[in-house]
mmCIF file of C-alpha atoms in Angstrom:
data_model
loop_
_atom_site.group_PDB
_atom_site.id
_atom_site.type_symbol
_atom_site.label_atom_id
_atom_site.label_comp_id
_atom_site.label_asym_id
_atom_site.label_seq_id
_atom_site.Cartn_x
_atom_site.Cartn_y
_atom_site.Cartn_z
ATOM 1 C CA UNK Q 220 0.396 0.159 -0.216
ATOM 2 C CA UNK Q 221 2.141 2.621 -1.337
ATOM 3 C CA UNK Q 222 0.353 6.297 -0.363
ATOM 4 C CA UNK Q 223 4.033 7.299 -1.021
ATOM 5 C CA UNK Q 224 3.034 9.924 -3.892
ATOM 6 C CA UNK Q 225 1.178 10.518 -6.763
ATOM 7 C CA UNK Q 226 3.713 9.444 -9.430
ATOM 8 C CA UNK Q 227 4.252 6.322 -8.167
ATOM 9 C CA UNK Q 228 2.380 5.031 -10.254
ATOM 10 C CA UNK Q 229 2.043 4.491 -14.353
ATOM 11 C CA UNK Q 230 -0.280 6.017 -16.755
ATOM 12 C CA UNK Q 231 -3.852 5.902 -16.903
ATOM 13 C CA UNK Q 232 -5.439 3.740 -19.710
ATOM 14 C CA UNK Q 233 -6.920 6.080 -21.953
ATOM 15 C CA UNK Q 234 -3.560 8.135 -21.810
ATOM 16 C CA UNK Q 235 -1.632 4.507 -22.583
ATOM 17 C CA UNK Q 236 -3.701 4.065 -25.893
ATOM 18 C CA UNK Q 237 -3.631 7.597 -27.103
ATOM 19 C CA UNK Q 238 0.622 6.859 -26.908
ATOM 20 C CA UNK Q 239 0.090 3.785 -28.580
ATOM 21 C CA UNK Q 240 -2.357 5.233 -31.174
ATOM 22 C CA UNK Q 241 0.350 7.887 -32.147
ATOM 23 C CA UNK Q 242 2.687 6.275 -32.003
ATOM 24 C CA UNK Q 243 1.562 4.343 -35.863
ATOM 25 C CA UNK Q 244 3.791 5.874 -38.411
ATOM 26 C CA UNK Q 245 5.451 8.823 -39.417
ATOM 27 C CA UNK Q 246 4.906 12.388 -38.654
ATOM 28 C CA UNK Q 247 6.402 15.322 -38.681
ATOM 29 C CA UNK Q 248 8.666 15.987 -35.939
ATOM 30 C CA UNK Q 249 9.827 18.337 -32.711
ATOM 31 C CA UNK Q 250 6.195 19.497 -32.665
ATOM 32 C CA UNK Q 251 5.048 20.218 -35.758
ATOM 33 C CA UNK Q 252 3.146 17.030 -36.221
ATOM 34 C CA UNK Q 253 -1.368 17.305 -35.619
ATOM 35 C CA UNK Q 254 -0.980 15.812 -32.212
ATOM 36 C CA UNK Q 255 0.333 19.073 -30.968
ATOM 37 C CA UNK Q 256 -1.608 21.167 -33.093
ATOM 38 C CA UNK Q 257 -5.058 19.602 -31.790
ATOM 39 C CA UNK Q 258 -3.753 19.436 -27.938
ATOM 40 C CA UNK Q 259 -2.509 23.385 -28.240
ATOM 41 C CA UNK Q 260 -5.490 24.158 -29.747
ATOM 42 C CA UNK Q 261 -7.474 22.303 -26.519
ATOM 43 C CA UNK Q 262 -5.980 24.567 -24.035
ATOM 44 C CA UNK Q 263 -7.702 27.932 -24.973
ATOM 45 C CA UNK Q 264 -10.154 25.657 -25.218
ATOM 46 C CA UNK Q 265 -10.432 24.715 -21.836
ATOM 47 C CA UNK Q 266 -8.428 28.151 -20.503
ATOM 48 C CA UNK Q 267 -11.498 29.774 -22.681
ATOM 49 C CA UNK Q 268 -8.089 32.428 -24.070
ATOM 50 C CA UNK Q 269 -6.123 32.341 -26.951
ATOM 51 C CA UNK Q 270 -3.038 30.670 -24.756
ATOM 52 C CA UNK Q 271 0.470 30.049 -25.504
ATOM 53 C CA UNK Q 272 1.567 26.193 -24.614
ATOM 54 C CA UNK Q 273 4.875 25.180 -24.294
ATOM 55 C CA UNK Q 274 4.940 20.667 -23.944
ATOM 56 C CA UNK Q 275 8.279 19.955 -21.575
ATOM 57 C CA UNK Q 276 8.877 16.032 -19.861
ATOM 58 C CA UNK Q 277 8.856 17.413 -16.361
ATOM 59 C CA UNK Q 278 7.219 19.396 -13.436
ATOM 60 C CA UNK Q 279 10.780 21.148 -12.492
ATOM 61 C CA UNK Q 280 11.021 22.173 -16.170
ATOM 62 C CA UNK Q 281 7.610 23.242 -17.074
ATOM 63 C CA UNK Q 282 8.429 25.960 -13.729
ATOM 64 C CA UNK Q 283 12.053 26.709 -14.059
ATOM 65 C CA UNK Q 284 11.354 27.813 -17.509
ATOM 66 C CA UNK Q 285 8.315 29.221 -17.042
ATOM 67 C CA UNK Q 286 10.301 31.326 -14.168
ATOM 68 C CA UNK Q 287 13.135 32.112 -16.245
ATOM 69 C CA UNK Q 288 10.453 34.463 -18.788
ATOM 70 C CA UNK Q 289 9.001 35.813 -16.148
ATOM 71 C CA UNK Q 290 12.341 37.637 -14.243
ATOM 72 C CA UNK Q 291 16.039 39.053 -15.887
ATOM 73 C CA UNK Q 292 19.136 37.743 -13.993
ATOM 74 C CA UNK Q 293 19.301 40.282 -11.738
ATOM 75 C CA UNK Q 294 15.891 40.108 -10.657
ATOM 76 C CA UNK Q 295 14.171 38.348 -7.076
ATOM 77 C CA UNK Q 296 11.045 35.976 -7.253
ATOM 78 C CA UNK Q 297 8.524 35.471 -4.324
ATOM 79 C CA UNK Q 298 7.555 32.806 -3.178
ATOM 80 C CA UNK Q 299 6.750 30.361 -0.047
ATOM 81 C CA UNK Q 300 9.740 29.063 2.477
ATOM 82 C CA UNK Q 301 8.561 25.565 1.367
ATOM 83 C CA UNK Q 302 7.614 26.492 -1.876
ATOM 84 C CA UNK Q 303 8.620 23.548 -3.982
ATOM 85 C CA UNK Q 304 10.591 25.821 -7.092
ATOM 86 C CA UNK Q 305 12.544 26.808 -3.762
ATOM 87 C CA UNK Q 306 12.134 23.576 -1.800
ATOM 88 C CA UNK Q 307 12.350 20.751 -4.008
ATOM 89 C CA UNK Q 308 14.179 21.498 -7.704
ATOM 90 C CA UNK Q 309 17.506 21.447 -6.991
ATOM 91 C CA UNK Q 310 18.005 24.909 -7.820
ATOM 92 C CA UNK Q 311 16.825 24.229 -11.133
ATOM 93 C CA UNK Q 312 14.626 27.805 -11.939
ATOM 94 C CA UNK Q 313 18.152 29.903 -10.169
ATOM 95 C CA UNK Q 314 20.054 28.569 -13.128
ATOM 96 C CA UNK Q 315 17.307 29.266 -15.603
ATOM 97 C CA UNK Q 316 16.418 32.760 -14.106
ATOM 98 C CA UNK Q 317 20.755 33.361 -15.473
ATOM 99 C CA UNK Q 318 21.847 34.910 -11.601
ATOM 100 C CA UNK Q 319 17.744 36.060 -9.734
ATOM 101 C CA UNK Q 320 17.199 34.830 -6.512
ATOM 102 C CA UNK Q 321 13.821 33.152 -4.505
ATOM 103 C CA UNK Q 322 12.635 34.977 -2.162
ATOM 104 C CA UNK Q 323 11.103 32.173 0.498
ATOM 105 C CA UNK Q 324 7.872 33.817 3.051
ATOM 106 C CA UNK Q 325 6.348 32.038 5.375
ATOM 107 C CA UNK Q 326 2.839 31.483 6.033
ATOM 108 C CA UNK Q 327 0.907 28.560 7.453
ATOM 109 C CA UNK Q 328 -0.267 25.604 5.529
ATOM 110 C CA UNK Q 329 2.333 26.700 2.901
ATOM 111 C CA UNK Q 330 0.007 29.462 1.659
ATOM 112 C CA UNK Q 331 0.751 33.216 0.473
ATOM 113 C CA UNK Q 332 -1.548 35.737 2.560
ATOM 114 C CA UNK Q 333 -2.008 39.416 0.146
ATOM 115 C CA UNK Q 334 -0.994 41.077 2.299
ATOM 116 C CA UNK Q 335 1.733 39.204 4.198
ATOM 117 C CA UNK Q 336 3.583 39.542 0.614
ATOM 118 C CA UNK Q 337 1.838 43.429 -0.078
ATOM 119 C CA UNK Q 338 3.664 43.900 3.090
ATOM 120 C CA UNK Q 339 7.081 42.292 2.036
ATOM 121 C CA UNK Q 340 7.062 43.826 -1.110
ATOM 122 C CA UNK Q 341 6.366 47.259 0.979
ATOM 123 C CA UNK Q 342 9.477 46.674 2.953
ATOM 124 C CA UNK Q 343 12.100 46.140 0.646
ATOM 125 C CA UNK Q 344 14.586 48.631 -0.346
ATOM 126 C CA UNK Q 345 14.511 50.584 -3.821
ATOM 127 C CA UNK Q 346 18.389 50.835 -3.771
ATOM 128 C CA UNK Q 347 20.406 49.123 -6.707
ATOM 129 C CA UNK Q 348 21.696 47.347 -4.403
ATOM 130 C CA UNK Q 349 18.552 45.831 -4.087
ATOM 131 C CA UNK Q 350 17.741 42.844 -6.733
ATOM 132 C CA UNK Q 351 14.075 44.048 -7.502
ATOM 133 C CA UNK Q 352 10.554 41.857 -7.099
ATOM 134 C CA UNK Q 353 9.460 40.737 -10.314
ATOM 135 C CA UNK Q 354 7.164 37.472 -9.916
ATOM 136 C CA UNK Q 355 5.647 35.579 -7.422
ATOM 137 C CA UNK Q 356 4.993 31.985 -7.374
ATOM 138 C CA UNK Q 357 2.475 30.228 -5.569
ATOM 139 C CA UNK Q 358 2.156 26.336 -5.848
ATOM 140 C CA UNK Q 359 -1.697 25.279 -6.399
ATOM 141 C CA UNK Q 360 -2.225 22.754 -4.862
ATOM 142 C CA UNK Q 361 0.607 23.953 -1.752
ATOM 143 C CA UNK Q 362 2.984 21.672 -0.579
ATOM 144 C CA UNK Q 363 1.121 21.193 2.670
ATOM 145 C CA UNK Q 364 -2.261 20.012 0.704
ATOM 146 C CA UNK Q 365 -4.320 23.342 0.743
ATOM 147 C CA UNK Q 366 -5.286 24.341 -2.077
ATOM 148 C CA UNK Q 367 -5.797 28.700 -2.571
ATOM 149 C CA UNK Q 368 -9.230 29.609 -3.374
ATOM 150 C CA UNK Q 369 -10.463 32.221 -5.617
ATOM 151 C CA UNK Q 370 -10.816 35.316 -3.577
ATOM 152 C CA UNK Q 371 -7.482 34.075 -2.036
ATOM 153 C CA UNK Q 372 -5.657 34.290 -5.799
ATOM 154 C CA UNK Q 373 -7.460 37.566 -7.082
ATOM 155 C CA UNK Q 374 -6.064 39.052 -3.771
ATOM 156 C CA UNK Q 375 -2.567 38.075 -4.840
ATOM 157 C CA UNK Q 376 -3.010 39.312 -8.304
ATOM 158 C CA UNK Q 377 -3.902 42.687 -7.203
ATOM 159 C CA UNK Q 378 -0.854 42.925 -5.098
ATOM 160 C CA UNK Q 379 1.197 41.354 -8.331
ATOM 161 C CA UNK Q 380 -0.537 43.848 -10.556
ATOM 162 C CA UNK Q 381 0.465 46.994 -7.830
ATOM 163 C CA UNK Q 382 4.147 46.627 -7.766
ATOM 164 C CA UNK Q 383 4.428 45.204 -11.345
ATOM 165 C CA UNK Q 384 5.529 41.518 -11.095
ATOM 166 C CA UNK Q 385 3.873 38.886 -12.854
ATOM 167 C CA UNK Q 386 2.123 35.813 -11.708
ATOM 168 C CA UNK Q 387 2.946 32.209 -11.717
ATOM 169 C CA UNK Q 388 0.689 29.130 -10.901
ATOM 170 C CA UNK Q 389 3.201 25.383 -9.832
ATOM 171 C CA UNK Q 390 -0.108 24.319 -10.849
ATOM 172 C CA UNK Q 391 2.035 20.760 -10.063
ATOM 173 C CA UNK Q 392 -1.790 19.682 -8.599
ATOM 174 C CA UNK Q 393 -4.236 21.709 -11.163
ATOM 175 C CA UNK Q 394 -6.949 19.593 -12.225
ATOM 176 C CA UNK Q 395 -7.013 18.389 -8.145
ATOM 177 C CA UNK Q 396 -6.926 22.468 -6.609
ATOM 178 C CA UNK Q 397 -9.752 22.226 -9.857
ATOM 179 C CA UNK Q 398 -12.209 19.594 -9.040
ATOM 180 C CA UNK Q 399 -12.124 20.888 -5.531
ATOM 181 C CA UNK Q 400 -12.943 24.825 -6.221
ATOM 182 C CA UNK Q 401 -15.813 23.520 -8.981
ATOM 183 C CA UNK Q 402 -14.377 25.938 -10.993
ATOM 184 C CA UNK Q 403 -13.120 26.592 -14.430
ATOM 185 C CA UNK Q 404 -9.696 26.894 -16.089
ATOM 186 C CA UNK Q 405 -9.931 30.531 -16.910
ATOM 187 C CA UNK Q 406 -11.425 31.162 -13.593
ATOM 188 C CA UNK Q 407 -8.556 29.812 -11.799
ATOM 189 C CA UNK Q 408 -6.051 30.988 -14.128
ATOM 190 C CA UNK Q 409 -6.211 34.477 -15.916
ATOM 191 C CA UNK Q 410 -8.931 35.460 -14.376
ATOM 192 C CA UNK Q 411 -7.373 35.875 -10.859
ATOM 193 C CA UNK Q 412 -4.687 37.751 -12.333
ATOM 194 C CA UNK Q 413 -2.840 34.571 -12.831
ATOM 195 C CA UNK Q 414 -0.201 35.444 -16.307
ATOM 196 C CA UNK Q 415 2.257 32.015 -16.309
ATOM 197 C CA UNK Q 416 1.144 28.223 -15.231
ATOM 198 C CA UNK Q 417 2.862 25.187 -14.939
ATOM 199 C CA UNK Q 418 -0.198 23.437 -16.167
ATOM 200 C CA UNK Q 419 0.620 19.499 -14.542
ATOM 201 C CA UNK Q 420 -0.135 16.096 -15.526
ATOM 202 C CA UNK Q 421 2.026 13.203 -15.340
ATOM 203 C CA UNK Q 422 0.764 13.389 -10.985
ATOM 204 C CA UNK Q 423 -2.922 12.848 -12.806
ATOM 205 C CA UNK Q 424 -2.260 9.923 -14.746
ATOM 206 C CA UNK Q 425 0.338 10.816 -17.348
ATOM 207 C CA UNK Q 426 3.722 8.918 -18.287
ATOM 208 C CA UNK Q 427 5.918 12.148 -18.252
ATOM 209 C CA UNK Q 428 3.682 15.042 -19.765
ATOM 210 C CA UNK Q 429 4.014 18.576 -18.393
ATOM 211 C CA UNK Q 430 2.448 22.551 -20.428
ATOM 212 C CA UNK Q 431 4.018 25.608 -20.070
ATOM 213 C CA UNK Q 432 0.665 27.544 -20.386
ATOM 214 C CA UNK Q 433 1.249 31.119 -21.578
ATOM 215 C CA UNK Q 434 -1.930 33.541 -20.649
ATOM 216 C CA UNK Q 435 0.880 36.623 -20.729
ATOM 217 C CA UNK Q 436 1.973 37.324 -24.261
ATOM 218 C CA UNK Q 437 5.214 38.992 -23.573
ATOM 219 C CA UNK Q 438 6.519 36.137 -21.505
ATOM 220 C CA UNK Q 439 6.337 33.641 -24.501
ATOM 221 C CA UNK Q 440 8.296 36.129 -26.505
ATOM 222 C CA UNK Q 441 11.931 33.414 -26.408
ATOM 223 C CA UNK Q 442 10.534 30.540 -24.690
ATOM 224 C CA UNK Q 443 10.946 28.561 -27.645
ATOM 225 C CA UNK Q 444 13.977 29.425 -26.863
ATOM 226 C CA UNK Q 445 14.617 28.520 -23.797
ATOM 227 C CA UNK Q 446 13.058 25.595 -24.320
ATOM 228 C CA UNK Q 447 15.924 24.210 -26.779
ATOM 229 C CA UNK Q 448 18.513 25.100 -24.743
ATOM 230 C CA UNK Q 449 16.823 23.023 -21.919
ATOM 231 C CA UNK Q 450 16.331 20.250 -23.774
ATOM 232 C CA UNK Q 451 13.286 20.586 -23.723
ATOM 233 C CA UNK Q 452 11.801 20.565 -27.516
ATOM 234 C CA UNK Q 453 10.905 17.028 -27.638
ATOM 235 C CA UNK Q 454 11.864 15.074 -31.855
ATOM 236 C CA UNK Q 455 9.432 12.778 -31.251
ATOM 237 C CA UNK Q 456 6.932 15.512 -29.606
ATOM 238 C CA UNK Q 457 3.370 13.693 -30.230
ATOM 239 C CA UNK Q 458 4.614 11.688 -27.911
ATOM 240 C CA UNK Q 459 4.293 14.152 -25.663
ATOM 241 C CA UNK Q 460 0.581 15.428 -27.269
ATOM 242 C CA UNK Q 461 -0.349 12.302 -27.679
ATOM 243 C CA UNK Q 462 -0.873 11.946 -23.716
ATOM 244 C CA UNK Q 463 -2.477 15.011 -23.232
ATOM 245 C CA UNK Q 464 -4.932 13.951 -25.904
ATOM 246 C CA UNK Q 465 -6.029 10.934 -24.064
ATOM 247 C CA UNK Q 466 -5.638 13.565 -20.993
ATOM 248 C CA UNK Q 467 -8.307 15.704 -22.074
ATOM 249 C CA UNK Q 468 -10.829 12.794 -23.633
ATOM 250 C CA UNK Q 469 -14.474 12.689 -22.733
ATOM 251 C CA UNK Q 470 -13.062 15.373 -18.987
ATOM 252 C CA UNK Q 471 -10.809 12.318 -17.990
ATOM 253 C CA UNK Q 472 -8.115 14.452 -16.318
ATOM 254 C CA UNK Q 473 -11.392 15.874 -13.932
ATOM 255 C CA UNK Q 474 -12.638 12.435 -13.449
ATOM 256 C CA UNK Q 475 -9.115 11.034 -12.402
ATOM 257 C CA UNK Q 476 -9.024 14.003 -10.244
ATOM 258 C CA UNK Q 477 -12.012 13.575 -8.185
ATOM 259 C CA UNK Q 478 -11.481 9.288 -7.491
ATOM 260 C CA UNK Q 479 -8.012 11.462 -6.041
ATOM 261 C CA UNK Q 480 -9.710 13.827 -3.583
ATOM 262 C CA UNK Q 481 -12.531 11.385 -2.356
ATOM 263 C CA UNK Q 482 -10.048 8.886 -1.395
ATOM 264 C CA UNK Q 483 -8.113 10.968 0.095
ATOM 265 C CA UNK Q 484 -11.544 12.523 2.333
ATOM 266 C CA UNK Q 485 -12.594 9.363 2.697
ATOM 267 C CA UNK Q 486 -8.734 7.887 4.495
ATOM 268 C CA UNK Q 487 -8.656 11.971 6.160
ATOM 269 C CA UNK Q 488 -12.104 11.201 8.010
ATOM 270 C CA UNK Q 489 -11.371 7.461 8.334
ATOM 271 C CA UNK Q 490 -7.911 8.409 10.056
ATOM 272 C CA UNK Q 491 -9.393 11.418 12.528
ATOM 273 C CA UNK Q 492 -11.741 9.384 14.186
ATOM 274 C CA UNK Q 493 -9.004 7.103 15.569
ATOM 275 C CA UNK Q 494 -8.541 8.059 19.066
ATOM 276 C CA UNK Q 495 -5.175 9.871 18.863
ATOM 277 C CA UNK Q 496 -5.271 11.035 15.439
ATOM 278 C CA UNK Q 497 -5.274 14.533 14.397
ATOM 279 C CA UNK Q 498 -5.314 16.551 11.380
ATOM 280 C CA UNK Q 499 -2.394 18.618 10.599
ATOM 281 C CA UNK Q 500 -4.522 20.627 8.014
ATOM 282 C CA UNK Q 501 -7.617 20.075 6.475
ATOM 283 C CA UNK Q 502 -7.828 17.540 3.420
ATOM 284 C CA UNK Q 503 -9.078 19.975 0.349
ATOM 285 C CA UNK Q 504 -7.399 18.223 -1.854
ATOM 286 C CA UNK Q 505 -5.696 14.506 -2.277
ATOM 287 C CA UNK Q 506 -2.820 14.701 0.064
ATOM 288 C CA UNK Q 507 -3.892 13.852 3.662
ATOM 289 C CA UNK Q 508 -1.722 14.769 6.567
ATOM 290 C CA UNK Q 509 -2.400 13.142 9.970
ATOM 291 C CA UNK Q 510 -0.327 13.959 13.261
ATOM 292 C CA UNK Q 511 0.061 10.220 14.561
ATOM 293 C CA UNK Q 512 1.751 8.711 17.510
ATOM 294 C CA UNK Q 513 5.328 7.512 17.095
ATOM 295 C CA UNK Q 514 3.449 4.213 18.507
ATOM 296 C CA UNK Q 515 0.847 4.429 15.415
ATOM 297 C CA UNK Q 516 3.458 5.641 12.380
ATOM 298 C CA UNK Q 517 5.687 2.167 13.567
ATOM 299 C CA UNK Q 518 2.491 0.098 13.358
ATOM 300 C CA UNK Q 519 1.954 1.518 10.303
ATOM 301 C CA UNK Q 520 5.310 1.530 8.784
ATOM 302 C CA UNK Q 521 5.470 -2.808 10.338
ATOM 303 C CA UNK Q 522 2.252 -2.874 7.995
ATOM 304 C CA UNK Q 523 4.069 -1.882 4.593
ATOM 305 C CA UNK Q 524 2.455 1.307 4.639
ATOM 306 C CA UNK Q 525 4.708 3.466 2.237
ATOM 307 C CA UNK Q 526 4.401 7.605 2.723
ATOM 308 C CA UNK Q 527 6.824 10.182 3.803
ATOM 309 C CA UNK Q 528 7.263 12.005 7.263
ATOM 310 C CA UNK Q 529 6.526 15.732 6.938
ATOM 311 C CA UNK Q 530 7.766 19.220 8.610
ATOM 312 C CA UNK Q 531 5.855 20.859 11.229
ATOM 313 C CA UNK Q 532 7.512 24.060 10.008
ATOM 314 C CA UNK Q 533 4.051 25.385 8.455
ATOM 315 C CA UNK Q 534 1.447 24.138 10.446
ATOM 316 C CA UNK Q 535 -1.105 26.263 11.885
ATOM 317 C CA UNK Q 536 -0.915 28.407 14.853
ATOM 318 C CA UNK Q 537 -1.291 26.959 18.067
ATOM 319 C CA UNK Q 538 -0.589 23.303 16.508
ATOM 320 C CA UNK Q 539 2.694 21.359 17.172
ATOM 321 C CA UNK Q 540 3.407 17.627 17.001
ATOM 322 C CA UNK Q 541 4.622 16.490 20.178
ATOM 323 C CA UNK Q 542 7.789 15.234 21.447
ATOM 324 C CA UNK Q 543 5.959 11.306 21.181
ATOM 325 C CA UNK Q 544 3.915 11.970 17.838
ATOM 326 C CA UNK Q 545 4.698 12.413 13.916
ATOM 327 C CA UNK Q 546 3.059 14.650 11.344
ATOM 328 C CA UNK Q 547 2.971 12.319 7.989
ATOM 329 C CA UNK Q 548 2.155 12.866 4.194
ATOM 330 C CA UNK Q 549 -0.111 9.976 2.579
ATOM 331 C CA UNK Q 550 -1.366 10.936 -1.504
ATOM 332 C CA UNK Q 551 -4.080 9.092 -2.734
ATOM 333 C CA UNK Q 552 -3.209 8.920 -6.850
ATOM 334 C CA UNK Q 553 -5.876 8.339 -9.461
ATOM 335 C CA UNK Q 554 -5.300 4.859 -9.307
ATOM 336 C CA UNK Q 555 -6.114 4.574 -5.740
ATOM 337 C CA UNK Q 556 -8.027 1.542 -4.954
ATOM 338 C CA UNK Q 557 -11.107 2.320 -2.357
ATOM 339 C CA UNK Q 558 -9.961 -1.088 -0.401
ATOM 340 C CA UNK Q 559 -6.684 -0.156 0.298
ATOM 341 C CA UNK Q 560 -7.762 3.325 1.505
ATOM 342 C CA UNK Q 561 -9.539 0.916 4.768
ATOM 343 C CA UNK Q 562 -6.870 -1.621 4.542
ATOM 344 C CA UNK Q 563 -5.475 1.613 5.949
ATOM 345 C CA UNK Q 564 -7.343 3.108 7.648
ATOM 346 C CA UNK Q 565 -8.235 0.012 9.160
ATOM 347 C CA UNK Q 566 -5.021 -1.373 10.029
ATOM 348 C CA UNK Q 567 -4.492 2.237 11.892
ATOM 349 C CA UNK Q 568 -7.277 1.903 14.282
ATOM 350 C CA UNK Q 569 -6.591 -2.515 15.065
ATOM 351 C CA UNK Q 570 -2.977 -0.536 15.806
ATOM 352 C CA UNK Q 571 -4.477 2.430 18.673
ATOM 353 C CA UNK Q 572 -7.224 -0.192 19.067
ATOM 354 C CA UNK Q 573 -4.616 -3.367 20.255
ATOM 355 C CA UNK Q 574 -2.243 -0.258 22.325
ATOM 356 C CA UNK Q 575 -5.139 0.963 24.218
ATOM 357 C CA UNK Q 576 -5.556 -2.539 25.589
ATOM 358 C CA UNK Q 577 -2.270 -3.551 26.733
#
C-alpha cells in the first residue's frame, strides 16, 4: 500500500491508448505534428482564451522555464519558503533565471497571504543594491495540501499588479485544485490575474507530460529558445502531445482528480476518527497530513504502508507535533483503490485499539 506520492503509479488507460495510437506511422518532428497542434488548440479552449503552450517532460522544467521568462537575472521571485520551486528543484529556477533569486516567505499551510506579500514588497529597499521583485510564484495545491481559493488568488493578483510583478502558478496538482473548487481553468488562473502556469499532468494520469501555459504574450516571446537550450524541445513531440489528448478526452483528467480527492477525504475522515490522531491541515485535495502517535507511525510502517514524514514548520498557529508524535503525509492518486484506503484505516484503528488494551 504505497501512499508516498501520486507520481509513483504509471499512466491511465486512456493516456496509454492515445500514446499507442500516436506511435503508429511517421509524423513531423519537434512539435510540428497535427496532434500537437490539436492539443495546443485544446488548451486555448479549456482556458477560454488564446494561450501559448509549451509541452515539457517534467514539472521542474515547467517551473524553471516559466520563471526564467518572468524574472530577469537581476530580479527576485517571491514564493513560500516551502514551495517546490525553492525547496525541491535543486536550484533549477535560479539556474534558468540566470542568477535571479527566490525569496521564501512564511505562511501557515504553505500558503502566501496577500497582506503578507504586500508588506514584504513594501519593505524592500529600492536601492540598486537590492534585487528588484519581478514575479510571485504560488503552488496550487500547496505543499501542505491546501487549495488557494479564488478570492485568495485574486488578492495576490492585485498585489502583483500594484507592484508590477508577473504572477506564476505552479499547478503540479492543478486538476485536483480545480475539482476541489468546482470552478473553470479560466476562473482559477487568468481571471484572477495569473500570467503563466505550470500545468501538471504527470501526477494525475500521464507518463511524463507537463505544460507551460502562457497568458501574457510577452512572457512567451523567448520561451521556445529557452526550451531548446534546456533540452525540452522533444523530437518525437507527438508522443508527449498524445498523452494530453488522452488526458483531456471525455473529461478524463477531471474524473481522475475527483477520484483521488474523494479517496483522500475518505482516508482523512477514517484516520481522524481514531483516538490520538488529528489532522495537521484540512484535507482539501488529494493529500492527507495526520499527526499520529509515534507508535502508530511504526505500526503503519511495519504493516507495509509507505508514506513520508513531513515537517511541521507551517502548521496552524497553536498546533505542534509532540515529542512522541509524528506528522506524516499520505498521497492518494488516480489509481488508488478504495479497498487500500479502508485497509490503512483498519490497520491504524486496530493498532491503536491494541495499544489501548495493553
